[in-house]
Short mmCIF file of C-alpha atoms in Angstrom, two decimals:
data_model
loop_
_atom_site.label_atom_id
_atom_site.label_comp_id
_atom_site.label_asym_id
_atom_site.label_seq_id
_atom_site.Cartn_x
_atom_site.Cartn_y
_atom_site.Cartn_z
CA UNK A 1 -8.58 15.35 21.60
CA UNK A 2 -7.60 11.48 23.07
CA UNK A 3 -5.07 11.17 25.66
CA UNK A 4 -3.90 8.12 23.78
CA UNK A 5 -3.55 6.90 20.83
CA UNK A 6 -4.24 3.13 20.07
CA UNK A 7 -1.57 2.54 17.71
CA UNK A 8 -0.17 -1.22 15.99
CA UNK A 9 3.75 -1.99 14.42
CA UNK A 10 3.34 -3.63 11.10
CA UNK A 11 6.58 -4.55 10.34
CA UNK A 12 8.63 -7.62 9.01
CA UNK A 13 12.02 -7.04 10.49
CA UNK A 14 12.79 -8.18 14.15
CA UNK A 15 15.51 -5.07 14.12
CA UNK A 16 13.19 -2.66 13.53
CA UNK A 17 9.49 -3.85 15.64
CA UNK A 18 11.91 -4.19 18.57
CA UNK A 19 12.89 -0.80 18.38
CA UNK A 20 9.73 1.04 17.10
CA UNK A 21 8.33 -1.34 20.89
CA UNK A 22 11.60 0.84 23.19
CA UNK A 23 10.72 4.26 21.67
CA UNK A 24 6.90 3.51 21.18
CA UNK A 25 6.09 2.60 24.83
CA UNK A 26 8.20 5.23 26.49
CA UNK A 27 5.79 7.46 24.89
CA UNK A 28 2.93 8.39 27.44
CA UNK A 29 0.10 9.95 24.72
CA UNK A 30 1.24 5.68 22.81
CA UNK A 31 -1.16 2.78 23.69
CA UNK A 32 0.62 0.11 21.49
CA UNK A 33 -2.24 -2.35 20.02
CA UNK A 34 0.40 -5.36 19.06
CA UNK A 35 3.06 -5.93 15.79
CA UNK A 36 2.22 -7.76 12.71
CA UNK A 37 5.34 -9.00 11.03
CA UNK A 38 3.82 -8.76 8.03
CA UNK A 39 0.73 -7.01 5.49
CA UNK A 40 -1.94 -10.28 5.91
CA UNK A 41 -1.42 -10.41 9.80
CA UNK A 42 -1.17 -6.21 10.20
CA UNK A 43 -4.46 -6.80 8.23
CA UNK A 44 -5.78 -9.31 10.05
CA UNK A 45 -5.34 -6.75 13.32
CA UNK A 46 -6.02 -4.09 11.39
CA UNK A 47 -10.66 -5.22 10.57
CA UNK A 48 -9.92 -7.09 14.37
CA UNK A 49 -8.54 -3.84 16.77
CA UNK A 50 -8.98 -1.06 14.81
CA UNK A 51 -6.45 0.75 15.61
CA UNK A 52 -5.97 5.20 15.69
CA UNK A 53 -1.34 4.99 14.00
CA UNK A 54 -0.35 2.38 12.23
CA UNK A 55 3.80 2.75 11.45
CA UNK A 56 4.02 0.51 8.52
CA UNK A 57 6.67 -1.15 6.06
CA UNK A 58 6.44 -1.02 2.77
CA UNK A 59 8.25 -3.39 1.27
CA UNK A 60 7.65 -6.75 3.09
CA UNK A 61 6.90 -10.71 1.24
CA UNK A 62 3.11 -11.80 1.32
CA UNK A 63 1.30 -8.62 1.12
CA UNK A 64 3.44 -5.01 0.63
CA UNK A 65 1.87 -1.90 2.60
CA UNK A 66 0.39 0.02 -0.18
CA UNK A 67 -1.42 -3.98 -1.05
CA UNK A 68 -2.62 -4.05 2.54
CA UNK A 69 -3.75 -0.05 2.20
CA UNK A 70 -6.10 -1.22 -1.00
CA UNK A 71 -7.97 -3.48 0.62
CA UNK A 72 -9.18 -1.75 3.57
CA UNK A 73 -11.88 0.10 3.68
CA UNK A 74 -11.39 2.72 6.10
CA UNK A 75 -7.50 3.43 6.70
CA UNK A 76 -6.03 4.99 10.03
CA UNK A 77 -3.51 7.30 10.44
CA UNK A 78 -0.33 6.20 8.65
CA UNK A 79 3.96 6.42 9.53
CA UNK A 80 5.51 4.63 6.58
CA UNK A 81 8.36 3.28 7.76
CA UNK A 82 11.39 2.48 4.36
CA UNK A 83 14.41 1.34 3.13
CA UNK A 84 14.19 3.42 -0.42
CA UNK A 85 14.45 6.65 -1.08
CA UNK A 86 12.53 7.01 -3.85
CA UNK A 87 9.37 6.48 -1.91
CA UNK A 88 10.37 9.18 1.27
CA UNK A 89 10.26 11.31 -1.04
CA UNK A 90 7.20 11.07 -3.25
CA UNK A 91 5.37 10.95 0.05
CA UNK A 92 6.48 13.74 1.73
CA UNK A 93 5.10 15.75 -1.26
CA UNK A 94 2.18 13.51 -1.33
CA UNK A 95 1.68 15.26 2.38
CA UNK A 96 2.01 11.91 3.66
CA UNK A 97 1.88 11.81 7.67
CA UNK A 98 5.13 10.80 8.19
CA UNK A 99 8.02 8.23 6.63
CA UNK A 100 10.22 7.52 8.29
CA UNK A 101 13.84 5.98 6.98
CA UNK A 102 15.55 3.11 8.28
CA UNK A 103 17.36 3.60 11.28
CA UNK A 104 16.37 6.92 13.45
CA UNK A 105 16.37 7.23 16.12
CA UNK A 106 13.38 7.93 18.93
CA UNK A 107 14.09 12.16 18.28
CA UNK A 108 12.98 11.03 14.16
CA UNK A 109 10.45 9.17 15.81
CA UNK A 110 9.39 11.80 18.91
CA UNK A 111 8.95 14.54 15.33
CA UNK A 112 5.91 11.26 13.47
CA UNK A 113 4.55 11.35 16.48
CA UNK A 114 4.82 15.61 17.72
CA UNK A 115 2.50 15.85 13.45
CA UNK A 116 -0.63 12.39 14.47
CA UNK A 117 -0.72 14.04 17.88
CA UNK A 118 -1.67 17.71 15.55
CA UNK A 119 -3.48 15.80 13.51
CA UNK A 120 -5.49 14.46 16.67
CA UNK A 121 -5.75 17.67 17.74
CA UNK A 122 -7.00 19.88 15.57
CA UNK A 123 -9.76 17.08 15.15
CA UNK A 124 -8.41 16.78 10.77
CA UNK A 125 -9.01 13.75 9.75
CA UNK A 126 -6.08 12.25 7.52
CA UNK A 127 -8.01 9.54 5.82
CA UNK A 128 -8.19 11.48 2.78
CA UNK A 129 -4.93 12.20 2.17
CA UNK A 130 -3.86 8.42 2.77
CA UNK A 131 -6.20 6.74 -0.11
CA UNK A 132 -5.50 10.22 -2.20
CA UNK A 133 -1.14 9.23 -1.17
CA UNK A 134 -1.78 5.55 -1.82
CA UNK A 135 -3.33 6.14 -5.32
CA UNK A 136 -1.26 8.44 -7.10
CA UNK A 137 1.97 5.70 -5.51
CA UNK A 138 0.16 3.11 -7.29
CA UNK A 139 -0.61 4.99 -10.62
CA UNK A 140 2.71 6.57 -10.31
CA UNK A 141 5.12 2.85 -9.33
CA UNK A 142 6.07 0.52 -11.49
CA UNK A 143 3.74 -1.78 -13.43
CA UNK A 144 2.27 -4.52 -11.59
CA UNK A 145 3.64 -8.04 -10.82
CA UNK A 146 0.72 -9.67 -9.23
CA UNK A 147 -3.13 -7.94 -8.60
CA UNK A 148 -4.51 -8.35 -5.17
CA UNK A 149 -8.14 -9.11 -4.05
CA UNK A 150 -10.33 -9.69 -1.64
CA UNK A 151 -13.15 -11.96 -1.45
CA UNK A 152 -14.97 -12.56 2.18
CA UNK A 153 -13.02 -13.58 4.35
CA UNK A 154 -9.79 -14.80 2.07
CA UNK A 155 -6.80 -12.87 -0.01
CA UNK A 156 -6.15 -13.49 -3.35
CA UNK A 157 -2.66 -12.81 -5.37
CA UNK A 158 -3.05 -13.51 -9.05
CA UNK A 159 0.11 -12.97 -10.55
CA UNK A 160 0.14 -11.40 -14.14
CA UNK A 161 0.35 -14.44 -16.53
CA UNK A 162 -2.58 -16.96 -14.81
CA UNK A 163 -4.27 -13.13 -16.24
CA UNK A 164 -6.50 -14.27 -19.46
CA UNK A 165 -8.65 -11.08 -19.52
CA UNK A 166 -9.95 -8.41 -17.42
CA UNK A 167 -14.17 -7.37 -17.87
CA UNK A 168 -15.40 -3.68 -16.96
CA UNK A 169 -18.39 -4.24 -14.21
CA UNK A 170 -19.77 -0.81 -14.24
CA UNK A 171 -17.48 0.41 -10.73
CA UNK A 172 -15.39 -2.97 -10.80
CA UNK A 173 -13.39 -5.13 -12.86
CA UNK A 174 -14.56 -8.72 -13.56
CA UNK A 175 -11.18 -11.60 -13.74
CA UNK A 176 -10.46 -13.98 -15.88
CA UNK A 177 -7.81 -16.22 -14.75
CA UNK A 178 -8.33 -20.47 -14.91
CA UNK A 179 -8.70 -20.58 -10.90
CA UNK A 180 -11.81 -19.21 -11.66
CA UNK A 181 -12.61 -14.58 -11.99
CA UNK A 182 -12.44 -12.33 -8.51
CA UNK A 183 -14.08 -9.22 -8.65
CA UNK A 184 -12.11 -5.99 -7.42
CA UNK A 185 -13.25 -2.28 -7.11
CA UNK A 186 -11.00 -0.98 -9.73
CA UNK A 187 -11.52 1.20 -12.88
CA UNK A 188 -10.06 -0.42 -15.90
CA UNK A 189 -8.37 3.48 -17.16
CA UNK A 190 -6.39 2.85 -13.84
CA UNK A 191 -6.16 -0.91 -14.00
CA UNK A 192 -4.84 -0.35 -17.70
CA UNK A 193 -2.37 2.54 -16.83
CA UNK A 194 -0.56 0.31 -13.45
CA UNK A 195 -0.46 -2.81 -16.50
CA UNK A 196 3.43 -3.31 -18.34
CA UNK A 197 1.82 -2.55 -22.11
CA UNK A 198 4.39 -5.57 -23.44
CA UNK A 199 1.81 -7.55 -21.15
CA UNK A 200 -1.92 -6.92 -22.34
CA UNK A 201 -3.04 -5.23 -24.72
CA UNK A 202 -6.90 -3.15 -24.13
CA UNK A 203 -8.95 -4.13 -27.18
CA UNK A 204 -12.72 -2.56 -25.97
CA UNK A 205 -13.64 -0.44 -23.56
CA UNK A 206 -14.18 -3.12 -21.40
CA UNK A 207 -12.02 -5.86 -22.24
CA UNK A 208 -8.24 -5.83 -21.65
CA UNK A 209 -6.64 -8.91 -22.31
CA UNK A 210 -3.04 -10.51 -21.78
CA UNK A 211 -1.83 -10.66 -25.24
CA UNK A 212 -0.30 -14.10 -24.95
CA UNK A 213 -3.90 -16.03 -24.07
CA UNK A 214 -4.89 -14.95 -27.72
CA UNK A 215 -4.92 -17.97 -30.30
CA UNK A 216 -6.60 -16.38 -33.13
CA UNK A 217 -7.79 -13.20 -34.61
CA UNK A 218 -11.53 -13.27 -36.93
CA UNK A 219 -12.38 -11.10 -39.29
CA UNK A 220 -16.08 -10.82 -39.02
CA UNK A 221 -17.19 -7.62 -40.11
CA UNK A 222 -14.73 -4.93 -42.77
CA UNK A 223 -13.66 -3.13 -40.07
CA UNK A 224 -14.42 -5.40 -37.67
CA UNK A 225 -12.72 -8.28 -34.72
CA UNK A 226 -13.21 -10.82 -32.93
CA UNK A 227 -10.41 -11.94 -30.19
CA UNK A 228 -10.96 -15.74 -29.70
CA UNK A 229 -8.42 -16.20 -26.50
CA UNK A 230 -6.93 -20.16 -25.61
CA UNK A 231 -10.15 -20.69 -22.34
CA UNK A 232 -12.57 -19.99 -25.72
CA UNK A 233 -13.70 -16.89 -24.62
CA UNK A 234 -14.98 -14.28 -27.15
CA UNK A 235 -13.88 -10.55 -27.18
CA UNK A 236 -14.78 -8.35 -29.27
CA UNK A 237 -13.18 -5.59 -30.35
CA UNK A 238 -13.97 -1.70 -30.76
CA UNK A 239 -12.33 -0.04 -33.56
CA UNK A 240 -10.79 2.79 -31.48
CA UNK A 241 -8.43 0.49 -30.70
CA UNK A 242 -8.45 -2.07 -34.15
CA UNK A 243 -4.71 0.03 -34.47
CA UNK A 244 -3.40 -1.22 -31.71
CA UNK A 245 -4.59 -4.74 -31.65
CA UNK A 246 -3.01 -4.36 -35.20
CA UNK A 247 0.13 -2.51 -34.52
CA UNK A 248 0.61 -5.16 -32.02
CA UNK A 249 0.17 -8.05 -34.27
CA UNK A 250 2.13 -6.65 -37.14
CA UNK A 251 -1.17 -7.68 -39.41
#
């Protein structure tokens, strides 16, 4: 077992960061690498410092804790810090390393660190577990309000209203917006389940469209339809989705 756990704090509330720093610097097994005040800075610091453990707030401006984790190729151990009961309950059910409810005591933090130490001692990686946690919590959380895409060194935050259509590309999806097209590693099935149904409709195995971007519907066969979007794109409707299309547009 390693003797020092390289640790990073990612927390937007200064009092919470101060409290964590105060407690953690008194724990001999913790090697505190630094602190970040938002998800963007946290993402950059994780990629540069490669910590063993992060204390991660969930609700942060610019990029939430869950969105930040989605952008990482390799996850460190994660102890979430939150003020929301619903996230904590789900986390315990899914066997997260730990969830700390704010405000938390020194003793409660000690318990969380002990769990991490035990995982290192047993040489068990929780990476798969945390990835599963993120996937399940994102999938069961409220509908998406935006999609975050990593492209090289840039991170694009795409509001749902800017999305024109989403197209399957093997293990990726291509997101069409007025600013361009963005690739994201994601499945159509999972994305469909996260998008608000009143704003998006899946019309084909390979296509999801923004309902507000549909300019007209053309029938070019007995049971064949084509959507013409406001940007001029043409999207085929599969036979299995025609019933959904009729229900949505009432024709």
